[in-house]
Short mmCIF file of C-alpha atoms in Angstrom, two decimals:
data_model
loop_
_atom_site.label_atom_id
_atom_site.label_comp_id
_atom_site.label_asym_id
_atom_site.label_seq_id
_atom_site.Cartn_x
_atom_site.Cartn_y
_atom_site.Cartn_z
CA MET A 1 -0.45 -0.13 -0.02
CA ARG A 2 2.86 2.29 0.90
CA ALA A 3 4.52 1.66 -2.24
CA PHE A 4 1.34 2.28 -4.21
CA LEU A 5 1.00 5.69 -2.90
CA LEU A 6 4.41 6.36 -3.33
CA LEU A 7 3.99 5.75 -7.17
CA LEU A 8 0.60 8.02 -7.10
CA LEU A 9 2.35 10.79 -5.46
CA SER A 10 5.26 10.32 -7.75
CA LEU A 11 2.92 10.30 -10.65
CA GLY A 12 0.82 13.02 -9.24
CA SER A 13 4.23 15.55 -9.33
CA ALA A 14 5.07 14.50 -12.44
CA TRP A 15 1.81 15.34 -13.94
CA LEU A 16 1.95 18.85 -12.12
CA GLN A 17 5.27 19.96 -13.56
CA ALA A 18 4.16 18.67 -17.21
CA ALA A 19 1.35 21.07 -16.60
CA GLU A 20 2.83 23.98 -15.41
CA HIS A 21 5.73 26.43 -16.44
CA THR A 22 7.61 29.73 -15.43
CA TRP A 23 9.34 31.87 -17.69
CA ILE A 24 12.22 33.89 -15.83
CA ALA A 25 12.62 37.73 -16.97
CA PRO A 26 10.84 37.51 -20.45
CA ALA A 27 11.57 39.51 -22.83
CA TRP A 28 9.46 42.20 -24.20
CA THR A 29 9.47 44.13 -27.24
CA ALA A 30 8.11 47.90 -26.09
CA ARG A 31 6.46 49.67 -23.16
CA ASN A 32 4.76 52.94 -22.43
CA THR A 33 6.09 53.17 -18.84
CA PRO A 34 8.93 51.71 -16.69
CA VAL A 35 6.20 51.79 -14.02
CA VAL A 36 5.68 47.83 -14.87
CA THR A 37 8.18 45.41 -15.22
CA VAL A 38 7.13 41.25 -15.78
CA ASP A 39 9.73 39.72 -13.63
CA SER A 40 8.43 35.77 -14.38
CA ILE A 41 5.24 34.12 -16.01
CA LEU A 42 3.85 30.98 -14.83
CA LEU A 43 1.74 28.92 -17.12
CA ARG A 44 -0.56 26.66 -15.67
CA ASP A 45 -3.55 24.46 -17.37
CA THR A 46 -6.08 26.32 -14.90
CA LEU A 47 -4.55 29.90 -15.34
CA SER A 48 -1.93 32.48 -16.47
CA ARG A 49 0.14 34.41 -13.45
CA LEU A 50 2.42 37.10 -13.91
CA TYR A 51 4.80 38.18 -11.25
CA ILE A 52 4.86 42.18 -11.40
CA THR A 53 7.47 44.86 -9.91
CA LEU A 54 5.79 48.12 -9.67
CA LYS A 55 7.83 51.25 -9.32
CA GLN A 56 7.60 54.66 -8.89
CA PRO A 57 9.19 57.44 -7.15
CA PRO A 58 9.03 57.17 -3.00
CA HIS A 59 5.98 58.38 -1.32
CA THR A 60 3.64 58.85 -4.73
CA THR A 61 0.71 56.67 -4.94
CA LEU A 62 -0.99 54.49 -8.01
CA THR A 63 -4.11 52.97 -8.28
CA LEU A 64 -4.43 49.61 -10.28
CA HIS A 65 -8.04 49.34 -11.75
CA ASP A 66 -9.73 46.32 -12.85
CA ASP A 67 -9.16 46.47 -16.38
CA TRP A 68 -6.33 44.42 -17.18
CA VAL A 69 -6.29 41.99 -20.08
CA ILE A 70 -3.64 40.20 -21.99
CA GLN A 71 -3.70 39.76 -25.47
CA ASP A 72 -1.97 38.41 -28.61
CA SER A 73 -0.25 41.23 -31.10
CA LEU A 74 -3.48 40.42 -33.42
CA GLY A 75 -6.13 40.76 -31.00
CA ASN A 76 -7.91 37.01 -31.69
CA PHE A 77 -7.37 35.91 -28.21
CA THR A 78 -8.09 38.41 -25.13
CA ALA A 79 -8.12 36.93 -21.71
CA ARG A 80 -9.51 39.67 -18.54
CA ILE A 81 -7.61 39.75 -15.34
CA LYS A 82 -9.22 37.60 -12.71
CA ASP A 83 -7.24 38.33 -9.47
CA VAL A 84 -4.75 40.63 -8.38
CA ASP A 85 -2.32 39.92 -5.07
CA GLY A 86 -0.10 42.58 -3.61
CA VAL A 87 -2.50 45.62 -3.68
CA ASP A 88 -6.33 45.91 -4.08
CA PHE A 89 -8.31 46.84 -7.43
CA ASN A 90 -9.41 50.63 -7.65
CA ARG A 91 -7.92 51.19 -4.34
CA ILE A 92 -5.00 53.99 -4.19
CA PHE A 93 -1.65 52.70 -2.57
CA GLN A 94 1.74 54.34 -1.58
CA PHE A 95 5.09 53.62 -2.89
CA ASP A 96 7.72 53.31 0.27
CA ASP A 97 10.91 54.44 0.50
CA ASP A 98 12.22 51.48 -1.76
CA SER A 99 10.25 52.53 -4.47
CA THR A 100 8.71 49.23 -5.81
CA VAL A 101 5.48 46.94 -5.10
CA ALA A 102 5.08 43.50 -5.72
CA VAL A 103 2.09 42.18 -7.11
CA GLU A 104 0.47 39.17 -9.00
CA MET A 105 -1.94 39.21 -11.58
CA ASP A 106 -4.09 36.17 -12.36
CA PHE A 107 -5.45 35.62 -16.17
CA PRO A 108 -7.22 32.48 -17.59
CA PRO A 109 -4.74 30.15 -19.24
CA LEU A 110 -3.00 30.96 -22.89
CA PRO A 111 -4.02 28.50 -25.72
CA ALA A 112 -0.60 26.37 -26.74
CA SER A 113 -0.16 28.28 -29.81
CA CYS A 114 0.70 31.78 -28.15
CA SER A 115 4.05 32.47 -28.07
CA GLU A 116 3.96 36.25 -27.12
CA PHE A 117 1.11 38.69 -25.61
CA ASP A 118 0.72 42.27 -24.69
CA LEU A 119 -0.24 43.22 -21.10
CA ILE A 120 -2.26 46.29 -21.19
CA GLY A 121 -4.61 48.11 -18.22
CA ASN A 122 -5.38 51.24 -16.38
CA LYS A 123 -7.19 52.66 -19.10
CA PRO A 124 -8.87 54.86 -16.40
CA SER A 125 -5.66 56.47 -15.18
CA GLY A 126 -3.25 56.89 -18.06
CA GLU A 127 -3.41 52.98 -20.22
CA ILE A 128 -0.18 50.99 -19.12
CA ARG A 129 1.42 48.59 -22.29
CA VAL A 130 3.93 46.38 -22.34
CA ILE A 131 4.23 44.73 -25.75
CA GLY A 132 5.41 41.69 -27.08
CA LEU A 133 6.27 39.73 -23.90
CA SER A 134 7.91 36.66 -24.77
CA LEU A 135 7.39 33.01 -23.74
CA ASN A 136 10.24 31.83 -25.37
CA ARG A 137 12.72 34.55 -24.69
CA GLN A 138 15.18 36.20 -22.10
CA GLN A 139 15.15 39.77 -21.47
CA SER A 140 18.74 41.04 -22.30
CA PRO A 141 20.04 43.94 -20.20
CA VAL A 142 19.60 47.11 -22.48
CA ALA A 143 22.71 48.48 -23.02
CA LEU A 144 22.49 52.65 -23.41
CA SER A 145 25.02 54.64 -25.78
CA PRO A 146 27.03 57.01 -23.15
CA GLN A 147 26.90 60.72 -24.12
CA PRO A 148 29.12 60.55 -27.56
CA ALA A 149 32.10 62.85 -27.74
CA THR A 150 31.50 66.46 -29.09
CA ARG A 151 32.86 68.84 -31.23
CA PRO A 152 33.07 72.97 -29.68
CA SER A 153 29.93 74.66 -30.58
CA PRO A 154 29.99 76.99 -33.35
CA PRO A 155 30.18 80.71 -32.69
CA LEU A 156 27.64 82.80 -31.58
CA PRO A 157 24.92 83.68 -34.22
CA VAL A 158 24.14 86.83 -35.60
CA ILE A 159 20.34 87.96 -35.43
CA THR A 160 19.14 88.94 -39.24
CA PHE A 161 15.47 87.84 -38.92
CA GLU A 162 15.91 86.29 -42.54
CA PRO A 163 13.40 83.64 -42.77
CA ASP A 164 15.42 80.22 -42.91
CA THR A 165 14.93 76.67 -42.26
CA ALA A 166 16.33 73.91 -39.15
CA TRP A 167 16.20 70.28 -39.64
CA LEU A 168 15.39 68.58 -36.18
CA GLN A 169 15.72 64.51 -36.26
CA GLY A 170 16.22 61.38 -34.16
CA ARG A 171 14.77 58.47 -32.69
CA PHE A 172 12.64 57.44 -30.10
CA ILE A 173 14.51 54.19 -28.48
CA GLY A 174 11.99 51.55 -27.44
CA TYR A 175 9.41 52.81 -29.57
CA HIS A 176 6.43 50.50 -31.00
CA ARG A 177 3.61 51.34 -32.40
CA ARG A 178 1.29 49.42 -30.54
CA LEU A 179 2.41 51.40 -27.67
CA ASN A 180 -0.73 53.61 -28.81
CA LEU A 181 1.98 56.90 -28.05
CA PRO A 182 0.63 60.44 -29.73
CA ASP A 183 3.02 61.82 -32.13
CA GLY A 184 5.48 64.42 -31.49
CA LYS A 185 4.94 68.41 -31.57
CA ILE A 186 6.66 71.51 -31.27
CA VAL A 187 4.82 74.97 -30.81
CA LEU A 188 6.62 78.14 -32.17
CA THR A 189 5.51 81.39 -31.35
CA ASP A 190 6.59 84.08 -34.52
CA LEU A 191 8.37 87.03 -32.48
CA LEU A 192 7.00 89.58 -34.74
CA THR A 193 3.68 88.37 -35.62
CA ARG A 194 2.63 86.51 -32.58
CA GLN A 195 1.35 83.98 -34.69
CA GLN A 196 1.54 80.30 -32.76
CA THR A 197 2.50 77.53 -35.16
CA THR A 198 1.93 73.94 -34.15
CA ILE A 199 4.65 71.82 -35.93
CA GLU A 200 3.37 67.87 -35.94
CA VAL A 201 6.48 65.50 -35.48
CA PRO A 202 4.89 62.14 -36.86
CA VAL A 203 7.11 59.08 -35.63
CA ALA A 204 8.02 56.37 -37.43
CA ASP A 205 7.03 52.84 -36.82
CA ASP A 206 11.08 52.40 -35.95
CA GLY A 207 10.94 55.60 -34.00
CA THR A 208 12.26 57.80 -36.31
CA PHE A 209 10.91 61.34 -36.77
CA ALA A 210 12.54 64.11 -39.06
CA VAL A 211 10.63 67.31 -39.22
CA GLN A 212 11.66 70.79 -40.82
CA LEU A 213 11.16 74.00 -38.51
CA PRO A 214 10.50 77.43 -39.72
CA LEU A 215 12.77 79.83 -38.38
CA CYS A 216 13.86 83.42 -38.30
CA HIS A 217 16.28 83.11 -35.14
CA PRO A 218 17.99 80.39 -32.81
CA VAL A 219 15.46 79.09 -30.24
CA GLN A 220 15.18 77.46 -27.14
CA GLN A 221 12.21 74.90 -27.53
CA LYS A 222 10.95 72.03 -26.44
CA LEU A 223 9.84 68.42 -28.58
CA ILE A 224 6.14 67.51 -26.61
CA LEU A 225 5.03 63.71 -26.60
CA GLY A 226 2.14 63.93 -24.96
CA ASP A 227 2.33 65.22 -21.24
CA ARG A 228 6.40 65.01 -21.84
CA TYR A 229 9.11 67.05 -23.34
CA ILE A 230 12.99 67.21 -24.46
CA PRO A 231 14.29 71.01 -24.46
CA PHE A 232 16.59 71.52 -27.07
CA TYR A 233 18.41 74.34 -28.91
CA ILE A 234 18.64 74.91 -32.82
CA GLU A 235 19.77 77.54 -35.26
CA PRO A 236 18.39 78.56 -38.57
CA ASP A 237 20.23 76.27 -41.54
CA ASP A 238 20.96 73.62 -38.85
CA THR A 239 20.29 70.20 -38.00
CA LEU A 240 20.08 68.85 -34.63
CA SER A 241 19.48 64.83 -33.98
CA LEU A 242 18.31 63.41 -30.46
CA GLN A 243 18.40 59.94 -29.57
CA ILE A 244 15.81 59.80 -26.80
CA PRO A 245 14.85 56.52 -24.26
CA LEU A 246 11.42 56.04 -24.06
CA ASP A 247 11.69 54.44 -20.97
CA GLU A 248 13.58 57.38 -19.25
CA LEU A 249 11.17 59.80 -20.96
CA LEU A 250 8.13 58.34 -19.76
CA ALA A 251 9.45 57.33 -16.17
CA PRO A 252 6.68 58.74 -13.56
CA TYR A 253 7.94 62.06 -12.15
CA ARG A 254 6.75 64.53 -9.09
CA ASN A 255 7.82 67.80 -10.24
CA ILE A 256 7.78 68.73 -13.76
CA ARG A 257 11.63 69.13 -13.78
CA GLU A 258 12.28 65.61 -13.27
CA ILE A 259 11.00 64.84 -16.50
CA GLU A 260 14.35 66.04 -17.77
CA GLN A 261 16.23 64.74 -14.66
CA ASN A 262 15.24 61.60 -15.65
CA CYS A 263 16.52 61.10 -19.30
CA THR A 264 20.28 60.90 -18.37
CA HIS A 265 20.79 58.77 -21.95
CA LEU A 266 19.52 61.69 -24.22
CA ILE A 267 21.60 62.53 -26.79
CA TYR A 268 22.18 65.29 -28.66
CA GLN A 269 24.25 65.04 -32.18
CA GLY A 270 24.93 68.21 -34.79
CA ARG A 271 27.24 70.88 -34.72
CA ASN A 272 25.59 72.30 -31.73
CA ALA A 273 25.22 68.81 -29.53
CA GLN A 274 27.80 70.91 -27.22
CA ALA A 275 25.72 73.65 -26.30
CA ASN A 276 22.68 71.48 -25.79
CA TYR A 277 24.59 69.26 -23.58
CA GLU A 278 26.20 72.67 -21.66
CA LEU A 279 22.11 74.09 -21.40
CA ARG A 280 21.06 70.98 -19.99
CA GLN A 281 23.56 70.69 -17.76
CA ILE A 282 22.80 74.00 -16.38
CA ARG A 283 19.15 73.54 -16.76
CA LEU A 284 19.56 70.71 -14.05
CA GLN A 285 21.34 72.85 -11.62
CA GLU A 286 19.13 75.36 -11.75
CA ALA A 287 16.09 73.63 -11.25
CA GLU A 288 15.52 73.32 -7.73
CA THR A 289 16.68 76.56 -7.04
CA ASP A 290 13.59 77.94 -9.06
CA ASP A 291 11.06 75.60 -7.50
CA ASN A 292 9.62 77.95 -4.50
CA TRP A 293 9.12 81.02 -6.49
CA MET A 294 5.23 80.42 -6.72
CA GLN A 295 5.23 80.46 -3.03
CA ALA A 296 7.35 83.27 -2.30
CA LEU A 297 5.28 85.03 -4.53
CA ARG A 298 2.15 84.19 -2.00
CA THR A 299 3.88 84.60 1.31
CA LEU A 300 6.78 87.37 0.96
CA SER A 301 6.40 91.00 1.21
CA PRO A 302 7.58 93.17 -1.88
CA SER A 303 11.25 93.70 -0.24
CA LEU A 304 12.17 90.25 1.03
CA TYR A 305 10.53 88.87 -2.46
CA TYR A 306 12.98 91.05 -4.27
CA ARG A 307 15.96 90.31 -2.23
CA SER A 308 15.30 86.77 -2.71
CA GLU A 309 15.15 86.62 -6.25
CA GLU A 310 17.90 88.86 -6.50
CA ASN A 311 20.15 86.38 -4.48
CA LYS A 312 19.20 83.62 -6.46
CA LEU A 313 20.01 85.70 -9.71
CA LYS A 314 23.42 86.26 -8.55
CA VAL A 315 23.83 82.84 -6.95
CA LYS A 316 23.22 81.01 -10.41
CA LEU A 317 25.70 84.06 -12.30
CA GLU A 318 28.34 83.48 -9.88
CA ARG A 319 28.10 79.66 -10.76
CA LEU A 320 27.99 80.59 -14.41
CA ASN A 321 30.99 82.66 -14.33
CA HIS A 322 33.11 80.50 -12.34
CA ASP A 323 32.40 77.77 -14.79
CA TRP A 324 33.11 80.08 -17.65
CA GLN A 325 36.16 80.96 -16.50
CA ALA A 326 37.47 77.13 -15.68
CA GLN A 327 36.27 76.93 -19.37
CA LYS A 328 33.44 74.42 -18.33
CA LEU A 329 31.25 75.75 -20.56
CA SER A 330 31.45 77.58 -24.23
CA SER A 331 30.62 81.10 -24.71
CA LYS A 332 27.47 80.12 -26.63
CA ALA A 333 25.95 78.23 -23.41
CA TYR A 334 27.38 80.86 -21.07
CA LEU A 335 25.77 83.93 -22.92
CA LEU A 336 22.28 82.27 -23.13
CA SER A 337 21.97 81.00 -20.12
CA ILE A 338 22.82 84.60 -18.51
CA LEU A 339 20.08 85.73 -20.60
CA ASN A 340 17.68 83.02 -19.69
CA ASN A 341 18.35 84.14 -15.48
CA TYR A 342 17.97 87.67 -16.38
CA TYR A 343 14.47 87.13 -18.26
CA LEU A 344 13.19 84.83 -15.64
CA PHE A 345 14.31 86.90 -12.59
CA ILE A 346 12.61 90.45 -14.51
CA SER A 347 9.28 88.39 -15.40
CA HIS A 348 9.06 86.93 -11.70
CA LEU A 349 9.35 90.63 -10.54
CA ILE A 350 6.81 91.44 -13.12
CA VAL A 351 4.39 89.06 -12.02
CA TYR A 352 4.80 89.67 -8.42
CA ASN A 353 4.24 93.32 -8.97
CA THR A 354 1.32 93.06 -11.24
CA ILE A 355 -0.26 90.57 -8.46
CA LYS A 356 0.18 92.53 -5.84
CA ASN A 357 -0.29 95.81 -8.00
CA ILE A 358 2.65 97.48 -6.93
CA ASN A 359 3.50 100.64 -8.50
CA THR A 360 5.88 99.23 -10.85
CA ASP A 361 7.71 102.72 -12.03
CA SER A 362 9.82 102.97 -8.87
CA GLU A 363 10.61 99.35 -8.72
CA TYR A 364 11.78 99.19 -12.14
CA SER A 365 14.86 101.20 -11.55
CA LYS A 366 16.32 98.63 -9.47
CA TYR A 367 16.85 96.44 -12.76
CA ARG A 368 18.85 98.59 -14.21
CA LYS A 369 21.47 98.39 -11.63
CA ILE A 370 22.19 94.77 -12.10
CA GLU A 371 25.76 94.05 -12.77
CA ILE A 372 26.04 91.13 -15.13
CA PRO A 373 29.56 89.52 -14.84
CA PHE A 374 30.16 89.56 -18.82
CA ALA A 375 31.48 92.56 -20.14
CA THR A 376 29.46 91.87 -23.61
CA ILE A 377 26.13 91.51 -22.41
CA TYR A 378 23.68 94.43 -21.82
CA PRO A 379 20.16 92.74 -22.31
CA LEU A 380 17.74 94.83 -23.01
CA LYS A 381 20.14 96.61 -25.83
CA GLU A 382 21.26 92.55 -26.91
CA PRO A 383 19.29 91.29 -29.98
CA LEU A 384 20.28 87.95 -28.84
CA SER A 385 17.93 88.23 -26.27
CA VAL A 386 15.55 86.95 -28.71
CA VAL A 387 16.90 83.25 -28.22
CA SER A 388 16.35 83.54 -24.32
CA GLU A 389 13.65 80.86 -23.21
CA TYR A 390 11.93 83.80 -21.19
CA TYR A 391 12.24 86.57 -23.82
CA LEU A 392 8.94 86.13 -25.35
CA PRO A 393 7.01 85.95 -21.86
CA PHE A 394 8.85 88.96 -20.68
CA ILE A 395 7.71 91.36 -23.54
CA THR A 396 4.18 89.56 -23.44
CA LEU A 397 4.24 90.58 -19.82
CA LEU A 398 5.31 94.22 -20.88
CA GLU A 399 2.42 94.35 -23.30
CA ASN A 400 -0.37 93.09 -21.27
CA GLN A 401 0.92 95.90 -18.54
CA ALA A 402 0.66 98.32 -21.26
CA ASN A 403 -2.69 97.40 -22.43
CA SER A 404 -4.05 97.15 -18.84
CA THR A 405 -2.92 100.96 -18.64
CA THR A 406 -5.75 103.38 -20.41
CA PRO A 407 -3.22 105.72 -22.67
CA PRO A 408 -3.81 109.72 -22.02
CA ASP A 409 -7.04 111.13 -23.79
CA TRP A 410 -6.85 113.81 -26.68
CA THR A 411 -7.55 117.03 -25.99
CA SER A 412 -9.62 119.12 -29.06
CA VAL A 413 -6.98 121.20 -29.11
CA GLU A 414 -4.11 118.24 -29.59
CA PHE A 415 -6.18 116.54 -32.11
CA ILE A 416 -6.96 120.06 -34.50
CA GLU A 417 -2.80 120.48 -33.97
CA ALA A 418 -1.95 117.09 -34.99
CA LEU A 419 -4.29 117.56 -38.53
CA GLU A 420 -3.03 120.50 -39.12
CA ALA A 421 0.61 119.45 -38.64
CA ARG A 422 -0.57 116.33 -41.37
CA ASN A 423 -2.02 119.28 -43.91
CA VAL A 424 -5.52 118.83 -43.02
CA ASP A 425 -7.37 121.86 -43.11
CA LEU A 426 -10.53 122.00 -40.90
CA LEU A 427 -13.80 123.39 -41.56
CA PRO A 428 -14.89 125.42 -38.71
CA GLU A 429 -18.23 122.86 -37.98
CA GLU A 430 -15.39 120.15 -38.24
CA LYS A 431 -13.58 121.82 -35.50
CA GLU A 432 -16.64 122.67 -33.55
CA ALA A 433 -17.47 118.87 -33.78
CA LEU A 434 -14.54 117.86 -32.28
CA ARG A 435 -14.69 120.29 -29.41
CA LEU A 436 -18.31 118.61 -28.63
CA ALA A 437 -16.60 115.27 -28.99
CA LEU A 438 -13.41 115.60 -26.95
CA ASP A 439 -14.46 118.29 -24.79
CA GLY A 440 -17.85 118.31 -23.96
CA ASN A 441 -19.46 116.40 -21.11
CA THR A 442 -23.20 116.45 -22.91
CA ALA A 443 -24.52 113.85 -25.34
CA ILE A 444 -23.31 114.15 -29.23
CA THR A 445 -25.99 114.82 -31.29
CA PRO A 446 -26.41 112.97 -34.69
CA GLN A 447 -25.81 116.14 -36.77
CA THR A 448 -22.18 116.25 -34.80
CA GLN A 449 -21.82 112.63 -35.29
CA ALA A 450 -22.37 112.98 -39.00
CA VAL A 451 -19.66 115.46 -38.92
CA ILE A 452 -17.36 113.70 -37.30
CA GLN A 453 -17.92 110.45 -39.37
CA GLN A 454 -17.07 112.91 -42.74
CA LEU A 455 -13.95 113.81 -41.44
CA ASN A 456 -13.01 110.12 -40.24
CA ASN A 457 -13.46 109.29 -43.82
CA ARG A 458 -11.65 112.21 -45.24
CA CYS A 459 -8.41 111.83 -43.19
CA GLU A 460 -8.74 108.19 -42.01
CA LYS A 461 -4.49 107.51 -42.56
CA GLU A 462 -3.65 111.06 -40.81
CA GLN A 463 -5.86 110.06 -37.62
CA ILE A 464 -3.77 106.23 -37.85
CA SER A 465 -0.73 108.00 -38.29
CA MET A 466 -1.68 110.47 -35.20
CA ARG A 467 -2.44 107.90 -32.85
CA GLU A 468 0.60 105.87 -33.70
CA GLU A 469 2.34 108.78 -32.76
CA LYS A 470 0.99 109.38 -29.74
CA LEU A 471 0.71 105.87 -28.66
CA ARG A 472 4.73 105.58 -29.12
CA GLN A 473 5.20 108.77 -27.16
CA TRP A 474 3.11 107.34 -24.40
CA SER A 475 5.04 104.20 -24.37
CA GLU A 476 8.22 105.53 -24.71
CA GLU A 477 7.87 107.76 -21.39
CA SER A 478 6.55 104.46 -19.70
CA TYR A 479 9.56 102.51 -20.96
CA ARG A 480 12.21 105.10 -19.92
CA ASN A 481 10.86 105.23 -16.36
CA ARG A 482 11.50 101.45 -16.06
CA PHE A 483 14.27 100.77 -17.85
CA GLY A 484 15.99 103.83 -18.86
CA SER A 485 17.34 104.13 -22.45
CA PRO A 486 14.02 104.04 -24.88
CA ASP A 487 16.56 103.05 -27.97
CA ASP A 488 17.57 99.41 -26.61
CA PHE A 489 16.84 96.70 -28.68
CA THR A 490 14.03 95.46 -26.53
CA ARG A 491 11.98 98.70 -27.00
CA GLN A 492 12.43 98.84 -30.69
CA LEU A 493 11.04 95.22 -30.81
CA LEU A 494 8.14 96.38 -29.15
CA ASP A 495 7.57 99.11 -31.48
CA ALA A 496 7.82 96.36 -34.11
CA ARG A 497 5.50 94.25 -32.63
CA ARG A 498 2.91 97.28 -32.25
CA VAL A 499 3.62 97.99 -35.96
CA VAL A 500 2.85 94.77 -36.98
CA ARG A 501 -0.23 94.21 -35.09
CA LEU A 502 -1.76 97.65 -36.39
CA TRP A 503 -1.08 96.19 -40.08
CA GLN A 504 -2.82 92.94 -39.06
CA SER A 505 -5.70 95.31 -38.16
CA LEU A 506 -5.88 97.45 -41.20
CA HIS A 507 -5.91 94.13 -43.47
CA ARG A 508 -3.71 96.15 -46.36
CA ALA A 509 -0.43 96.68 -46.86
CA LEU A 510 1.05 99.68 -45.37
CA THR A 511 2.14 102.29 -47.66
CA ILE A 512 5.84 103.54 -48.11
CA ARG A 513 5.27 106.79 -46.09
CA GLU A 514 3.27 104.80 -43.17
CA GLN A 515 6.09 102.14 -42.82
CA SER A 516 9.08 105.02 -43.08
CA GLU A 517 6.82 106.67 -40.11
CA PHE A 518 5.81 104.31 -37.95
CA THR A 519 9.27 102.36 -37.85
CA ILE A 520 11.01 105.70 -37.13
CA THR A 521 12.00 104.40 -33.63
CA ILE A 522 13.33 100.84 -35.37
CA ILE A 523 17.05 101.59 -36.03
CA ASP A 524 18.25 97.82 -35.71
CA PRO A 525 18.80 96.97 -39.56
CA PRO A 526 17.80 93.62 -39.58
CA LEU A 527 14.65 94.12 -37.17
CA ARG A 528 13.39 97.36 -39.42
CA PHE A 529 13.81 95.22 -42.47
CA ALA A 530 12.05 92.24 -41.30
CA VAL A 531 8.84 94.83 -40.40
CA LYS A 532 9.11 96.13 -43.54
CA ARG A 533 9.02 92.91 -45.34
CA ILE A 534 5.86 91.61 -43.37
CA THR A 535 4.14 95.10 -43.35
CA SER A 536 4.25 95.29 -47.20
CA ARG A 537 2.25 92.50 -48.15
CA PRO A 538 -1.66 92.72 -47.46
CA ASP A 539 -2.77 90.69 -44.56
CA ARG A 540 -4.98 88.03 -45.20
#
């Protein structure tokens, strides 16, 4: 009897061994997040069990929903999850200091013919996909290339505002079409016309991409993939290549700056590769310094807030100067980083003053006293400022402030003198109508309105000229009170943008006389030529 039982047990053991198999470290083709790693797969006649490690930053949370499925690549076989161990479905759990949580997922048994499958789930909170889990291959360690040797950056570019083209190309390492990732995109804003253009960046099946960028000057921009991004610096007539590991780009993060920090094996290639590496290094060094500015904005008094922002700027500039003197930075990355820091600093102050409703005229006088430790840099005078990451937001803030302030009204005497200076002979009834409209406190009669309408029709261009001159004088005085010299490049650019906006509102080309008059304060030759090129064509 005992021998029979031993034989029965041995037969049962052999049957169990034949009916189950475990695959350790199964190979996979692609995944859209490194949160999920399948450590092993247990196959039985009654179930398929996946042993999974979940990994996220410490003290972050995750929820596993009950919608997980395994399916073959063609979708002919689909099996829904039956059970999970290690966490509860549809309940938030937290990662401890070791950043990992082990779970087991049970699914129905796989068909005997299945050699690989996809694992898909968590659609309600950001779908997770692991594509091509293999039942006959083990995962090999992924060897990511180190940063290649780079050559020195070319000299600082000359800002000509001439339309040109740049090429951005590269590859997402670990890409697969079945990951259902979106295509990339780049958002470019024209500095003069304000027109925002979204450049679609299609991704091929092998993860490669290549796109043309219409540029008039160098830019510091971002390649966006869903809710992730890769910063880059590129110049007109330039080709920049990127190698982007998806596992690093799509890693979970707590703070948005961690997106770039996670991409430790990002590779730039091209003549400006070294500048891109150096700018990235500086961004990562400075990111933590800039994190708390919103909290400071809410809690600090004006003097303390200003001192806090100024101290941060000085620390960053001293570090940049030290690295440049030690030849750890090229002049290009050094200069662009100083401009980035200057305009971020000044934008923070403008935002603070706007929110707190502080009289900015008295505050702006301090900005002019900032000492920049680089003899050739005068940010408001430097055309290269347009390359700064924060320059466009800065001038937009200035324009928004100007738009929220009502320019001085016309008096009838000023209006009449301005028309007569433009050789417009006014009739007595027209002068009287202007006095009633501009100086009077009573309602304007239909007869007066008719006279003014006839005057408007007769001297429309002259009135446009008058208005532009008054706006220019008013904005020039406001600018002088804040920044000093009204003829620096930034002031010229603000005038250029106003002229282009006027051209857009008129829906016609400006006459040669109008161009000459309205651009009189724009003395930078490339900028002046660019404005004339734009406004000489009909809008729309």
